[in-house]
mmCIF file of C-alpha atoms and ligand atoms in Angstrom:
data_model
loop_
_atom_site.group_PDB
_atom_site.id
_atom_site.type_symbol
_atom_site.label_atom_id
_atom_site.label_comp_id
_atom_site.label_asym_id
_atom_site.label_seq_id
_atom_site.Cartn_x
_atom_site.Cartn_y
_atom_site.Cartn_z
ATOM 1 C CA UNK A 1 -19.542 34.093 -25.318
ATOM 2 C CA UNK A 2 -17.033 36.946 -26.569
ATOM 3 C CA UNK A 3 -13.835 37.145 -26.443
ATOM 4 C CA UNK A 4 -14.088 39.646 -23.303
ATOM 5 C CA UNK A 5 -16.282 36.763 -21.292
ATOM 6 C CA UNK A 6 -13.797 34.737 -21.945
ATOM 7 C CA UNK A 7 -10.859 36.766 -20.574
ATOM 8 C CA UNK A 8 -13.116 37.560 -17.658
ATOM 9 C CA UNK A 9 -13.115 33.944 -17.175
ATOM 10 C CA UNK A 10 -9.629 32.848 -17.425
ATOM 11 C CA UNK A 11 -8.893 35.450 -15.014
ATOM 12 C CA UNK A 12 -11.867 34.069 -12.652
ATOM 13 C CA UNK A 13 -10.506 30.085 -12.984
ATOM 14 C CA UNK A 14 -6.998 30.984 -11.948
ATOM 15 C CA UNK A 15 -8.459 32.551 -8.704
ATOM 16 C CA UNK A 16 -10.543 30.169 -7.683
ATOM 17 C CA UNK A 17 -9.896 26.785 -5.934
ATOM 18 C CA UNK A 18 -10.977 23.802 -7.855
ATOM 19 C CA UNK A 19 -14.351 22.962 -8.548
ATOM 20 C CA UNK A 20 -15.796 27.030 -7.741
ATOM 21 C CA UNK A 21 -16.976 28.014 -10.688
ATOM 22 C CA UNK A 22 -18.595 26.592 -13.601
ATOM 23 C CA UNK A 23 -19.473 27.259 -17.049
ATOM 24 C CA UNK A 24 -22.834 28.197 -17.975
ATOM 25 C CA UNK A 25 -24.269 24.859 -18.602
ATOM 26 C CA UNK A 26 -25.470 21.544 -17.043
ATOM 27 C CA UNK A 27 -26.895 18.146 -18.445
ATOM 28 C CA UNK A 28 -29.675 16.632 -17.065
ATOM 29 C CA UNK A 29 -31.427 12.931 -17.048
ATOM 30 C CA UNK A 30 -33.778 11.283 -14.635
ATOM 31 C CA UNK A 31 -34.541 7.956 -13.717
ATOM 32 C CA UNK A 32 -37.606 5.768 -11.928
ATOM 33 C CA UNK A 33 -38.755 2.663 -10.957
ATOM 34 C CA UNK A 34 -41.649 2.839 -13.323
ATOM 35 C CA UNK A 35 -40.465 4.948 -16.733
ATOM 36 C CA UNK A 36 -36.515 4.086 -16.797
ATOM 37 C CA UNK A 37 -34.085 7.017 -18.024
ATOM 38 C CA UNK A 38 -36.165 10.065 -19.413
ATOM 39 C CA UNK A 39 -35.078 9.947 -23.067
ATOM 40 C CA UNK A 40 -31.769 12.111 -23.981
ATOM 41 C CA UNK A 41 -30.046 13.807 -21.822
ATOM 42 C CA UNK A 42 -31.127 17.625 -21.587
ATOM 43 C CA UNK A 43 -28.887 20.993 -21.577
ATOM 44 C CA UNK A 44 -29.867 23.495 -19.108
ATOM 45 C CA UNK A 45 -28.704 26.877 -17.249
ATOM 46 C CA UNK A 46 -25.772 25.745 -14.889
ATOM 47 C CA UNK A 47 -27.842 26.914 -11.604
ATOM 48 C CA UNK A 48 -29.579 25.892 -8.402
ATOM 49 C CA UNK A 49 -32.538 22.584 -8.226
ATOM 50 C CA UNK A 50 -35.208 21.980 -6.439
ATOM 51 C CA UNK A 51 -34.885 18.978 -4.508
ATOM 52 C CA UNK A 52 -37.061 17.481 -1.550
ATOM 53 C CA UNK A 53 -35.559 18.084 1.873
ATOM 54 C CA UNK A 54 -36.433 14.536 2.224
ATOM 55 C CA UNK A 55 -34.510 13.529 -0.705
ATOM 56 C CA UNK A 56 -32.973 9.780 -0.072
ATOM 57 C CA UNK A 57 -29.252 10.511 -1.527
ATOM 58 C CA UNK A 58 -28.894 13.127 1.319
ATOM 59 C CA UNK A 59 -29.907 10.672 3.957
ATOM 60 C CA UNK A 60 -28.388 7.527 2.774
ATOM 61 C CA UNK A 61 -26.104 8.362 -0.194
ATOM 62 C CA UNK A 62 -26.717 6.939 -2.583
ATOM 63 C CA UNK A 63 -24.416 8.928 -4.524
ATOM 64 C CA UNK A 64 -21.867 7.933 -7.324
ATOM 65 C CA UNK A 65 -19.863 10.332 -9.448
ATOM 66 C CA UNK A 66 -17.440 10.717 -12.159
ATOM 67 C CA UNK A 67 -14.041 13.013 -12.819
ATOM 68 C CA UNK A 68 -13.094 12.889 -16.405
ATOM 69 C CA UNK A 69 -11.306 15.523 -18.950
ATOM 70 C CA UNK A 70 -11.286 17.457 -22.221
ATOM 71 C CA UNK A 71 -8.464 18.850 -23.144
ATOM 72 C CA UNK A 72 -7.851 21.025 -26.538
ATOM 73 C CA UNK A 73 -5.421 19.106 -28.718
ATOM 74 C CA UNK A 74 -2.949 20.782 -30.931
ATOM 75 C CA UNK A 75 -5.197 20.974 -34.056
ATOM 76 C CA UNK A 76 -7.633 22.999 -31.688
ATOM 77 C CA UNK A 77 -10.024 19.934 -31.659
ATOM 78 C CA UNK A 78 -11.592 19.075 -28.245
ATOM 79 C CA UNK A 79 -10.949 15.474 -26.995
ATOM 80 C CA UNK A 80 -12.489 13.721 -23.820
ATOM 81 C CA UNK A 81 -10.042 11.280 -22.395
ATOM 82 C CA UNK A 82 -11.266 7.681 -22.308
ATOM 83 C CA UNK A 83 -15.340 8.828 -21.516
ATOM 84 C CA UNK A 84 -16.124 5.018 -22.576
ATOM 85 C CA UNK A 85 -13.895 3.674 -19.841
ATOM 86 C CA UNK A 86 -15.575 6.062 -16.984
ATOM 87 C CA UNK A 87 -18.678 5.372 -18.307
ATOM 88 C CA UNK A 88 -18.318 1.717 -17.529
ATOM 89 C CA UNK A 89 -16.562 2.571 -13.740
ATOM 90 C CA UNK A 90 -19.986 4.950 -13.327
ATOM 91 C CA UNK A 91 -22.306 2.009 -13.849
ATOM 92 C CA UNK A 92 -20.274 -0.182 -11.753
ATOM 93 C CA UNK A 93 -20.329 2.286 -8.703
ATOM 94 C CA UNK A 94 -23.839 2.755 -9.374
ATOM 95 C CA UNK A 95 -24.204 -1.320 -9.779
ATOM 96 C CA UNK A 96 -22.371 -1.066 -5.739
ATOM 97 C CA UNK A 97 -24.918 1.394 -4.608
ATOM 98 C CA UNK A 98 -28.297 -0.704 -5.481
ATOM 99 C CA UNK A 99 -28.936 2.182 -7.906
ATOM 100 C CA UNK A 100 -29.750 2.590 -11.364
ATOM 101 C CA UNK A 101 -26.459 1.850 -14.236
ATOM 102 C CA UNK A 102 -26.368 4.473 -16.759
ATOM 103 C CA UNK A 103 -26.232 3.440 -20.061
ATOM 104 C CA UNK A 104 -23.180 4.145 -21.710
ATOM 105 C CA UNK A 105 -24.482 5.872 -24.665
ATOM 106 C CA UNK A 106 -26.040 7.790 -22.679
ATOM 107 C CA UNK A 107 -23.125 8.519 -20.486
ATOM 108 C CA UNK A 108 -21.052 9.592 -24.159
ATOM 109 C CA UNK A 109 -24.487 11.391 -25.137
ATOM 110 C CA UNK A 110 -24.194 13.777 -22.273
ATOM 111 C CA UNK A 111 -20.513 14.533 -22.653
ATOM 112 C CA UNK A 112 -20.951 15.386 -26.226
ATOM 113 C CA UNK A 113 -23.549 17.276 -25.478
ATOM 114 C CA UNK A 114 -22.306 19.114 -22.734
ATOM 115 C CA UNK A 115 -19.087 20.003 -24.719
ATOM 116 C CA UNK A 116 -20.843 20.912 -27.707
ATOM 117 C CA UNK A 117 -22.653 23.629 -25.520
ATOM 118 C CA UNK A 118 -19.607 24.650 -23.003
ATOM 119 C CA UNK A 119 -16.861 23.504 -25.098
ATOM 120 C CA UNK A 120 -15.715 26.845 -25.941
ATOM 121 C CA UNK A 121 -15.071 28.084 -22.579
ATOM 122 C CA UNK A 122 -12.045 26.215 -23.026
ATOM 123 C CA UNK A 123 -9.600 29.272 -23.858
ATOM 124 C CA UNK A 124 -7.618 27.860 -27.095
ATOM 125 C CA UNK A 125 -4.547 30.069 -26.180
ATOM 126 C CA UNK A 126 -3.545 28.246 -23.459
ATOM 127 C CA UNK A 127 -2.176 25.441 -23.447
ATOM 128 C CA UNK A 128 -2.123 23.324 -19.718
ATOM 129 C CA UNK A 129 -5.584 24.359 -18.926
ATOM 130 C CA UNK A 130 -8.359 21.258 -19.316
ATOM 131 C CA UNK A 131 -12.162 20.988 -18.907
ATOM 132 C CA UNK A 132 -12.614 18.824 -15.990
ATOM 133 C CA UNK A 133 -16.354 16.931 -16.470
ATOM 134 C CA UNK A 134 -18.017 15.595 -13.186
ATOM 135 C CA UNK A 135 -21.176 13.617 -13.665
ATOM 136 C CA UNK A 136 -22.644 12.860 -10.838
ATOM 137 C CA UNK A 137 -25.840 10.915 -9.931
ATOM 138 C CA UNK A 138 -28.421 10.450 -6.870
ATOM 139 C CA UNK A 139 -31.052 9.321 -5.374
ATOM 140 C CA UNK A 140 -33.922 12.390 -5.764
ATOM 141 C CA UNK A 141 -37.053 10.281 -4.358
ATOM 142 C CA UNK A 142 -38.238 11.928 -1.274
ATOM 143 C CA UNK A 143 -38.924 9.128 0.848
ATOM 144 C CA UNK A 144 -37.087 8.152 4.002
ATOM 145 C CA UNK A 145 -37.400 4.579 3.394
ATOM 146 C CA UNK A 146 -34.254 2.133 4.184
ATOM 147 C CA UNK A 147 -34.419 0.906 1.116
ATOM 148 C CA UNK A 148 -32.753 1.480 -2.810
ATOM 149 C CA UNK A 149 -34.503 4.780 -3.262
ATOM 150 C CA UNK A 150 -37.446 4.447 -6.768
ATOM 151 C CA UNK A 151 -36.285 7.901 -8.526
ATOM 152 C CA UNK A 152 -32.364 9.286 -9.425
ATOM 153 C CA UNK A 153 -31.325 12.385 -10.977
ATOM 154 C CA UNK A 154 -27.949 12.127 -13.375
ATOM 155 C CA UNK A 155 -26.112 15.615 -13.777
ATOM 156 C CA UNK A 156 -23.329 16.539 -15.249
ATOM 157 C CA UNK A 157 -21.405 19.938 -14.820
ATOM 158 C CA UNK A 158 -17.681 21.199 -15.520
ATOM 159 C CA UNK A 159 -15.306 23.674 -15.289
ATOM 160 C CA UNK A 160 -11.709 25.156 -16.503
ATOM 161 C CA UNK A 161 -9.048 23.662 -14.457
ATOM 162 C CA UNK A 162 -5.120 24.393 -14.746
ATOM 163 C CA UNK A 163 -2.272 24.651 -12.867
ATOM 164 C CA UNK A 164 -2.121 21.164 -12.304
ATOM 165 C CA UNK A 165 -0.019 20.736 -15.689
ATOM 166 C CA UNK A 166 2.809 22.710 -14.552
ATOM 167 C CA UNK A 167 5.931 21.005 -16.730
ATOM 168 C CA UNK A 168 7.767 20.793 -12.932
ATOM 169 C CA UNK A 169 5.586 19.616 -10.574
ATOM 170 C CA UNK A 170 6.651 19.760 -7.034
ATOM 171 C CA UNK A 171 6.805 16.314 -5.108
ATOM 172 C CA UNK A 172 4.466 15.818 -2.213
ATOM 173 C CA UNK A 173 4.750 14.434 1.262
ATOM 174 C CA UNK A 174 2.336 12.021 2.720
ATOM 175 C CA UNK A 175 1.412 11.126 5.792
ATOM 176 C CA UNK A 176 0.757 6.902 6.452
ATOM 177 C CA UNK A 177 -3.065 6.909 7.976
ATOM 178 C CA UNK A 178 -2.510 4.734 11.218
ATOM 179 C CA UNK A 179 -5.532 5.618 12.685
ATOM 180 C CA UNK A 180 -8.145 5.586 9.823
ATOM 181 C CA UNK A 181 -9.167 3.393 6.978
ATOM 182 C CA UNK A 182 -10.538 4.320 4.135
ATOM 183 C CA UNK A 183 -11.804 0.736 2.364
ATOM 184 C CA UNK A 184 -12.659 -2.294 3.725
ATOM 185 C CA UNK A 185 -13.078 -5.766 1.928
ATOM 186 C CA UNK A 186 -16.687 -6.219 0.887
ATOM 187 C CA UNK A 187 -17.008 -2.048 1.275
ATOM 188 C CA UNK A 188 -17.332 0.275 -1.174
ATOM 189 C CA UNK A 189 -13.706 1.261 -2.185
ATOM 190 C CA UNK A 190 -14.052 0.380 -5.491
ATOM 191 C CA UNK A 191 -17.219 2.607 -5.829
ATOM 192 C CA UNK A 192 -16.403 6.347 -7.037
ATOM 193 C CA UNK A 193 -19.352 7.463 -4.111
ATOM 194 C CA UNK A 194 -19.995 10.267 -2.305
ATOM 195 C CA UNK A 195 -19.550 8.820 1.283
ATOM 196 C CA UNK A 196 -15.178 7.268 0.629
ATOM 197 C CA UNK A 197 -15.150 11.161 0.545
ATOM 198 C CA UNK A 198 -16.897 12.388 3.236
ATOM 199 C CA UNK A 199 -14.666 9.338 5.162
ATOM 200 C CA UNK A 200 -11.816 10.166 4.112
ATOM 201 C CA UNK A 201 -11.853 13.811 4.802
ATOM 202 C CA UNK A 202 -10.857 13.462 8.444
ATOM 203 C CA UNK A 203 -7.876 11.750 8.001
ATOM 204 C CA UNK A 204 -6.561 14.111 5.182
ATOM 205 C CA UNK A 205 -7.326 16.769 7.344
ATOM 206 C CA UNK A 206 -4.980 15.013 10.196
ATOM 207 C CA UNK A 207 -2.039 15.051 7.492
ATOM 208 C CA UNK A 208 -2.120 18.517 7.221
ATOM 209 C CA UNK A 209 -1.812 19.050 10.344
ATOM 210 C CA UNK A 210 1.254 16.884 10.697
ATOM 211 C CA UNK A 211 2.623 19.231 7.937
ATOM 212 C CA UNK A 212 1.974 16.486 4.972
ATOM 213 C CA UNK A 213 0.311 17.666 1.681
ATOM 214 C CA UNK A 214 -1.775 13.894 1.820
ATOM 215 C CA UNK A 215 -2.740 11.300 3.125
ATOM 216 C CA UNK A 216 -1.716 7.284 2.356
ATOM 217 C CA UNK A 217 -4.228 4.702 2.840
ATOM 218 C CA UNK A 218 -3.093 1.111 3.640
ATOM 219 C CA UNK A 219 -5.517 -1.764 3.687
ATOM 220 C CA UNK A 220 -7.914 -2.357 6.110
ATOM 221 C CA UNK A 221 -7.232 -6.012 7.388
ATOM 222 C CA UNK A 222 -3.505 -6.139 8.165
ATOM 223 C CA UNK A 223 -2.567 -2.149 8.059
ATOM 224 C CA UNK A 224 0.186 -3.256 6.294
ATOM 225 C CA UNK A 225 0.089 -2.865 2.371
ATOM 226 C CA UNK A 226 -0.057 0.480 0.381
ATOM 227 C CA UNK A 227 -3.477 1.189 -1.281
ATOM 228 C CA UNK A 228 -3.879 4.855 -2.427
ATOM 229 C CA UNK A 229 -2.755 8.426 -1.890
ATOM 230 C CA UNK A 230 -5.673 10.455 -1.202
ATOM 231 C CA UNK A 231 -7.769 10.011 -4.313
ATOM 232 C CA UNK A 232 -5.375 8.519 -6.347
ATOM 233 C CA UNK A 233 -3.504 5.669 -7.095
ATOM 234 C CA UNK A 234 0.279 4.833 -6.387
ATOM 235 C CA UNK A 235 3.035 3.372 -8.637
ATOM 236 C CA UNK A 236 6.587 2.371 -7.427
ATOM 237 C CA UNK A 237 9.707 2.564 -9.594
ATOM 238 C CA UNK A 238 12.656 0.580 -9.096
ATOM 239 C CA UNK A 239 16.157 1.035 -10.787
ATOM 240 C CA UNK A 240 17.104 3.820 -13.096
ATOM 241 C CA UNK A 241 17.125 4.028 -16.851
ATOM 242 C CA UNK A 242 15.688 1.443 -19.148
ATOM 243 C CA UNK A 243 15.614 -1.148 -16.940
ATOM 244 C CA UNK A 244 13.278 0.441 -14.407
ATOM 245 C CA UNK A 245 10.736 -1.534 -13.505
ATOM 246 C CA UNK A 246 7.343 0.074 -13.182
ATOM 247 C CA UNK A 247 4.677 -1.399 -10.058
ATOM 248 C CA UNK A 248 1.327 -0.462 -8.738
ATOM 249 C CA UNK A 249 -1.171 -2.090 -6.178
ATOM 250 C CA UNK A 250 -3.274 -4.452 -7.629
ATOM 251 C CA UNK A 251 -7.065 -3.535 -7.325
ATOM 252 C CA UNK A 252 -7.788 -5.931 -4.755
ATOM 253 C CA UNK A 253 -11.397 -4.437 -4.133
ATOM 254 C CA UNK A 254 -10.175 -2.048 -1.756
ATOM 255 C CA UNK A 255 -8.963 0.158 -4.613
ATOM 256 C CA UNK A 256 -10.538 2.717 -6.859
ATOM 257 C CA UNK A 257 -9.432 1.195 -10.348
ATOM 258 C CA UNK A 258 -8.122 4.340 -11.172
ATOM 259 C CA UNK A 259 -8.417 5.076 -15.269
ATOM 260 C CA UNK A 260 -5.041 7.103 -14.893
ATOM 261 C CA UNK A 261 -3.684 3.946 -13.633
ATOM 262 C CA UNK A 262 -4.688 1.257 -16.397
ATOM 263 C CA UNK A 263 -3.324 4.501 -19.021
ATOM 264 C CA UNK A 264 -0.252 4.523 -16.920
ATOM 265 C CA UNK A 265 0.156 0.300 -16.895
ATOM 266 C CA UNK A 266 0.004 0.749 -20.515
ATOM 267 C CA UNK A 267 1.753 3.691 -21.280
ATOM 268 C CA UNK A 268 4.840 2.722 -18.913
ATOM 269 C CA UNK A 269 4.876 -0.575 -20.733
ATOM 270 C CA UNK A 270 4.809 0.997 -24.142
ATOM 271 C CA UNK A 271 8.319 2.654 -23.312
ATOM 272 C CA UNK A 272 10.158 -0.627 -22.498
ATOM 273 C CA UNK A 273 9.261 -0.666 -18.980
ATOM 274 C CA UNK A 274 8.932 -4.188 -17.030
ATOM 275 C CA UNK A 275 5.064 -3.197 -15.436
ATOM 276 C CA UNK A 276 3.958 -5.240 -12.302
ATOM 277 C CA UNK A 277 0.345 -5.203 -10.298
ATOM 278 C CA UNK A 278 2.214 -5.906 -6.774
ATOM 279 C CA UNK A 279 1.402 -4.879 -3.098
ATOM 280 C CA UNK A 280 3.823 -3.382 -1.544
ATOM 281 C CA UNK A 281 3.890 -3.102 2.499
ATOM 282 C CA UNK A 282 4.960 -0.367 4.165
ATOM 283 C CA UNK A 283 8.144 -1.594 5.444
ATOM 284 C CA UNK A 284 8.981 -2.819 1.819
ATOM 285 C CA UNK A 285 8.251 1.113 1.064
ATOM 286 C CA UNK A 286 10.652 2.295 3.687
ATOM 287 C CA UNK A 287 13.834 0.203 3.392
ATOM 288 C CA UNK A 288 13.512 0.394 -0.685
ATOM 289 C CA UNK A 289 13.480 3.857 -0.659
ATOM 290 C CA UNK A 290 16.199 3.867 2.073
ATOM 291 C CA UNK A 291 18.239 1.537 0.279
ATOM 292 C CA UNK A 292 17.522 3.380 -3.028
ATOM 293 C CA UNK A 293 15.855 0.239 -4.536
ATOM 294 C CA UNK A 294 12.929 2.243 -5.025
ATOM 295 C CA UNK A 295 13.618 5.677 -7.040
ATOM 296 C CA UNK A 296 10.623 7.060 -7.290
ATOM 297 C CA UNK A 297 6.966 7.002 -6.036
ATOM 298 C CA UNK A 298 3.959 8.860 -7.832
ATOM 299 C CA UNK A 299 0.460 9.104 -7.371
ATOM 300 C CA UNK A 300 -2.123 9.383 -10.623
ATOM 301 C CA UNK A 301 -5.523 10.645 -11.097
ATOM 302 C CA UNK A 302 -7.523 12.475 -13.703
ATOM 303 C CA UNK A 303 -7.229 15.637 -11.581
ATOM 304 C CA UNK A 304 -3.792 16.143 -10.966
ATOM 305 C CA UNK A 305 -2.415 13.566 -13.673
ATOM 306 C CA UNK A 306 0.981 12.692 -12.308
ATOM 307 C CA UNK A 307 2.240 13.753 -9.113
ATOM 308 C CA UNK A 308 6.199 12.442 -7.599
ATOM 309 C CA UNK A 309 5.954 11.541 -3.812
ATOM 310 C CA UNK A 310 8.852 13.124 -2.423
ATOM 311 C CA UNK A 311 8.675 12.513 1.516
ATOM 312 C CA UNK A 312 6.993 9.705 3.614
ATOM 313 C CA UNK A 313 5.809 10.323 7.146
ATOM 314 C CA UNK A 314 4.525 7.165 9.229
ATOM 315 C CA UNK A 315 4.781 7.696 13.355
ATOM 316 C CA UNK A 316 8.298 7.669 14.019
ATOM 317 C CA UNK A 317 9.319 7.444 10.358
ATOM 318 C CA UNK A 318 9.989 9.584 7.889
ATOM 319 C CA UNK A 319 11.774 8.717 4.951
ATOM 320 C CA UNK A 320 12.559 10.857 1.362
ATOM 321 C CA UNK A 321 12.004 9.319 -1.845
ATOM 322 C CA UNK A 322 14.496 10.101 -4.601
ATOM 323 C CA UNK A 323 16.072 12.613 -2.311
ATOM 324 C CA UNK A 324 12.679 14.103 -2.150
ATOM 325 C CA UNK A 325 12.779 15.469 -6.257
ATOM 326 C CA UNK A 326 11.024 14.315 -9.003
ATOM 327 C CA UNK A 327 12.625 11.521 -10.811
ATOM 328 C CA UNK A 328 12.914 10.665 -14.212
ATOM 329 C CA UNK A 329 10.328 7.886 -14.695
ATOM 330 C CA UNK A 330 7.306 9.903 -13.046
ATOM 331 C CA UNK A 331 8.340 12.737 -15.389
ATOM 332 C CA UNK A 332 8.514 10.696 -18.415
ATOM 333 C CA UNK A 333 5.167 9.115 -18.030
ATOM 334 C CA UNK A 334 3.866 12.480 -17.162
ATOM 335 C CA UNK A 335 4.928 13.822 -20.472
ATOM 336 C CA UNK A 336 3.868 10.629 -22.235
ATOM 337 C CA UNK A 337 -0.211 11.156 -20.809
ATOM 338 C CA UNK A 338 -0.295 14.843 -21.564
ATOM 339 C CA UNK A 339 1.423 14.384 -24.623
ATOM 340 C CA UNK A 340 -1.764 12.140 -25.737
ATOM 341 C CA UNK A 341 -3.880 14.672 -24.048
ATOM 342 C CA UNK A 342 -2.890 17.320 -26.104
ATOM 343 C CA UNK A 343 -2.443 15.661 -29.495
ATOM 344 C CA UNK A 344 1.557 15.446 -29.544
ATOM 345 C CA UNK A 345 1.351 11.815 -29.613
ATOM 346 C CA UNK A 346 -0.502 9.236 -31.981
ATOM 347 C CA UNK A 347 -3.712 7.894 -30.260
ATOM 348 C CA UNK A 348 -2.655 4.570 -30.848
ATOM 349 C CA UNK A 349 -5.561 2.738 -28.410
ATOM 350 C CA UNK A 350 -8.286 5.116 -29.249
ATOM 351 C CA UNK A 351 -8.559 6.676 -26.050
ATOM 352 C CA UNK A 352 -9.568 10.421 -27.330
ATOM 353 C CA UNK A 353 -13.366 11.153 -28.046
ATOM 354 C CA UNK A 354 -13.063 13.561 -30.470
ATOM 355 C CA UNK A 355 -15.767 16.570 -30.631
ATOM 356 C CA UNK A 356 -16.793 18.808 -33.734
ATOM 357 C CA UNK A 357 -16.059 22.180 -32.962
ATOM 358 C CA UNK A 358 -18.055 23.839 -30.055
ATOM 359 C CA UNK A 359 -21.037 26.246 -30.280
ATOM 360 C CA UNK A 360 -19.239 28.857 -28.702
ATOM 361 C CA UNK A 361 -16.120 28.551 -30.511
ATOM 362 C CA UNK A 362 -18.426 28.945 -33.888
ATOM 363 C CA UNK A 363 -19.341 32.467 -32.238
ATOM 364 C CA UNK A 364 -15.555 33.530 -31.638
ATOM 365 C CA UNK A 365 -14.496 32.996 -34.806
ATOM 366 C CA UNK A 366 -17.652 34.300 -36.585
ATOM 367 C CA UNK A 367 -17.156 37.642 -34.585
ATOM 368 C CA UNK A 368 -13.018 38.076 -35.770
HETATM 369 C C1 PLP B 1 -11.082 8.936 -8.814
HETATM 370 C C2 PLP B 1 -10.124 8.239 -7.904
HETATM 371 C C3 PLP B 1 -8.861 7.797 -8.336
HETATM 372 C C4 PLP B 1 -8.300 8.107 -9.701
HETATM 373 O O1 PLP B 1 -9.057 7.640 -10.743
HETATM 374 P P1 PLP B 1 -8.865 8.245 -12.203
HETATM 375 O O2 PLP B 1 -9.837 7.492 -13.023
HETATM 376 O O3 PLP B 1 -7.461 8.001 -12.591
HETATM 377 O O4 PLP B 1 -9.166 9.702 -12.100
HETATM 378 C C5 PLP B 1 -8.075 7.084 -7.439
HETATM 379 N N1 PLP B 1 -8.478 6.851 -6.183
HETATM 380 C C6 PLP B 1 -9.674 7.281 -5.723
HETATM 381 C C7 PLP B 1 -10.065 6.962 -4.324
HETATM 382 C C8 PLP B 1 -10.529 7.988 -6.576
HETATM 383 O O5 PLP B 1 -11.703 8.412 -6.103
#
C-alpha cells in the first residue's frame, strides 16, 4: 500500500458507517466431522465465497462471532486487546451452538496473521482510530438436516474504525424494552451468535422510534432487573469522588460476559473504587438516579468502549442520569482503557498482544 492508498482510505473509513469497508485481506480455516481444522489458518483476497444455497448456518444459525481490537500504541507497535480472552468466549459460544470450539492458538494464529498482512492499513498519524477484528464462524455443510451441521468455515475480516474515541463522548438515551426480550434462562444470551442479533434488531428499531439512541434489556423471567444496553454491558456508579462505588449486573446466563466489562471490574478497582456484581431493578434505577444516589450509568463494549447513559425512557417514565452529562467516573475509566489501548499506561495484567511490525508498514517506510 502507498502512502496515497492510504489517504484514499482514511478518507473512505470516515464516510462510511461501521463495518462497510474492509481492508484487503481475510483469514480462512475450515472444519469437518471427519479431518478436524484444516491446518493453519490461510490469508486470502478480502472478497466474495462460494457457499451452497443450502448451506446449514443460513437455515439454522449456527453462527458465532467475535468483535475484538488493535489499536497502534504510542511506540507505533500494534497491540490486540485481550485476543486470549475472546478466544476463550468464541469457543464457548461455539460450545452453545453444538458446533466446533476453535482452538485458541489457532484463534491468536489468525489474528497475528491477519495483522501481519493488514496491519498497516492502520494510519499511524492518527491517533483514536483502531482496527476492529471480527471472526466469525458457520456452519458451511449443505445439508438441510435438523441436526449440528458436519462442516464449518472460520473467517476472520477487519476494518478501520474511529470516531468512537472522541475525548467527549455524548451520553445516550435508552429506551426500557417492555415488550421484547432479548435472553432467556437456558437461551443463548451468553453466546456471541448471529440470531441475539437478528432478535434484537426489532426492538432497537422500536427505540428509535420513541426518539432513544438504544435499547435496555431487562431479564426475561420477572421484567424487572437491568441486563444490557443494546450490545453492551451496564455499570452503575454511586456517590462522587473516591468513594464511588462502582456496580454491574452479574452474568447470570442471560448476559453476554462482556470482555470490556471484566477490564472495567478491574480497572475501576485498580483506582480505589469499591466494585460490586449486583442486579439492579428498574425501579432501583429510577429512584437512585432521582434521588441522585446513582451518578452515573455507562454502557461498555469493544466497539464503542465507554459510553455515559444520560436519559432513561420506560412507558410513562423518563428519568436523566447525572443531569443527562457525562460524569466523572465513566470518563475516568474511559481514559484509563484507552490509555492501555494506546500504550500511555503500563500493561500491568498482560492484556496487549503485541505484533512485529506489519508488512505494509515495512513498504511505507522502505518507500520514504
Ligand atoms: C459483544 C457484546 C457485549 C460486549 O462485549 P465486549 O467483549 O466488551 O465487546 C455486550 N453485550 C452483548 C449482547 C454483546 O454481543
Amino acid at each position: 500500500m502507498t502512502r496515497v492508498a492510504g489517504e484514499r482510505r482514511r478518507r473512505v473509513t470516515t464516510r462510511r458507517e461501521f463495518g462497510e469497508w474492509f481492508t484487503d485481506h481475510m483469514v480462512m480455516l475450515t472444519w469437518t466431522a471427519e479431518t478436524g481444522w484444516s491446518g493453519r489458518p490461510r490469508v486470502l483476497p478480502f472478497g466474495d465465497l462460494r457457499l451452497s444455497p443450502a448451506m446449514a448456518g443460513l437455515h439454522y444459525g449456527q453462527v458465532v462471532f467475535e468483535g475484538l481490537k488493535v489499536h497502534r500504541r504510542q511506540d507505533g507497535v500494534l497491540g490486540t486487546f485481550r485476543p486470549d480472552a475472546h478466544a476463550r468466549r468464541f469457543q464457548q459460544s461455539a460450545r452453545r451452538l453444538a458446533m466446533p470450539e476453535l482452538p485458541e492458538e489457532l484463534f491468536l494464529d489468525a489474528v497475528d496473521a491477519f495483522v501481519r498482512r493488514d496491519g498497516g492499513a492502520l494510519p499511524a498519524d492518527e491517533e483514536g482510530l483502531s482496527l476492529y477484528l471480527r471472526p466469525v464462524l458457520f456452519a458451511s455443510e449443505a445439508s438441510l438436516a435438523l441436526r449440528p451441521a458436519r462442516a464449518y468455515t472460520f473467517l476472520l475480516m477487519g476494518f478501520v474504525t474511529g470516531g468512537f474515541f472522541s475525548d467527549r463522548p455524548d451520553p445516550v438515551s435508552v429506551l426500557i424494552s417492555r415488550e421484547f426480550s432479548r435472553a432467556a434462562p437456558g437461551g443463548t444470551g451468553q453466546a456471541k451468535c448471529a440470531g441475539n442479533y437478528a432478535g434484537a434488531f426489532l426492538a432497537q428499531q422500536t427505540a428509535a422510534d420513541a426518539g432513544c439512541q438504544q435499547v435496555v434489556w431487562l431479564d426475561a423471567v420477572e421484567h424487572r432487573w437491568v441486563e444490557e444496553m443494546g450490545g453492551m454491558n451496564l455499570f452503575f456508579v454511586r456517590g462522587t469522588g473516591p468513594t464511588a462505588t462502582v456496580a454491574t449486573p452479574p452474568l447470570t446466563g442471560t448476559l453476554l460476559p462482556g470482555v470490556t466489562r471484566d477490564s472495567l471490574l478491574t480497572l475501576a478497582e485498580e483506582r480505589g473504587y469499591t466494585v460490586s456484581e449486583e442486579r439492579i431493578s428498574v425501579d432501583q434505577w429510577r429512584e437512585e438516579s432521582e434521588s441522585g444516589v446513582i451518578t452515573e450509568t455507562f454502557s461498555c463494549g469493544t466497539a464503542a468502549l465507554v459510553t455515559p447513559v444520560g436519559q432513561v425512557r420506560d412507558g410513562e417514565n423518563d428519568w436523566l442520569i447525572g443531569g443527562g452529562k457525562q460524569g466523572p467516573v465513566t470518563m475516568e475509566l474511559r481514559a484509563a482503557l484507552t490509555d492501555l489501548h494506546q500504550g500511555r499506561s503500563p500493561d500491568t495484567w498482560g492484556w496487549v498482544r503485541r505484533h512485529p511490525r506489519p508488512v505494509e508498514l515495512h513498504h511505507i517506510e522502505n518507500e520514504g
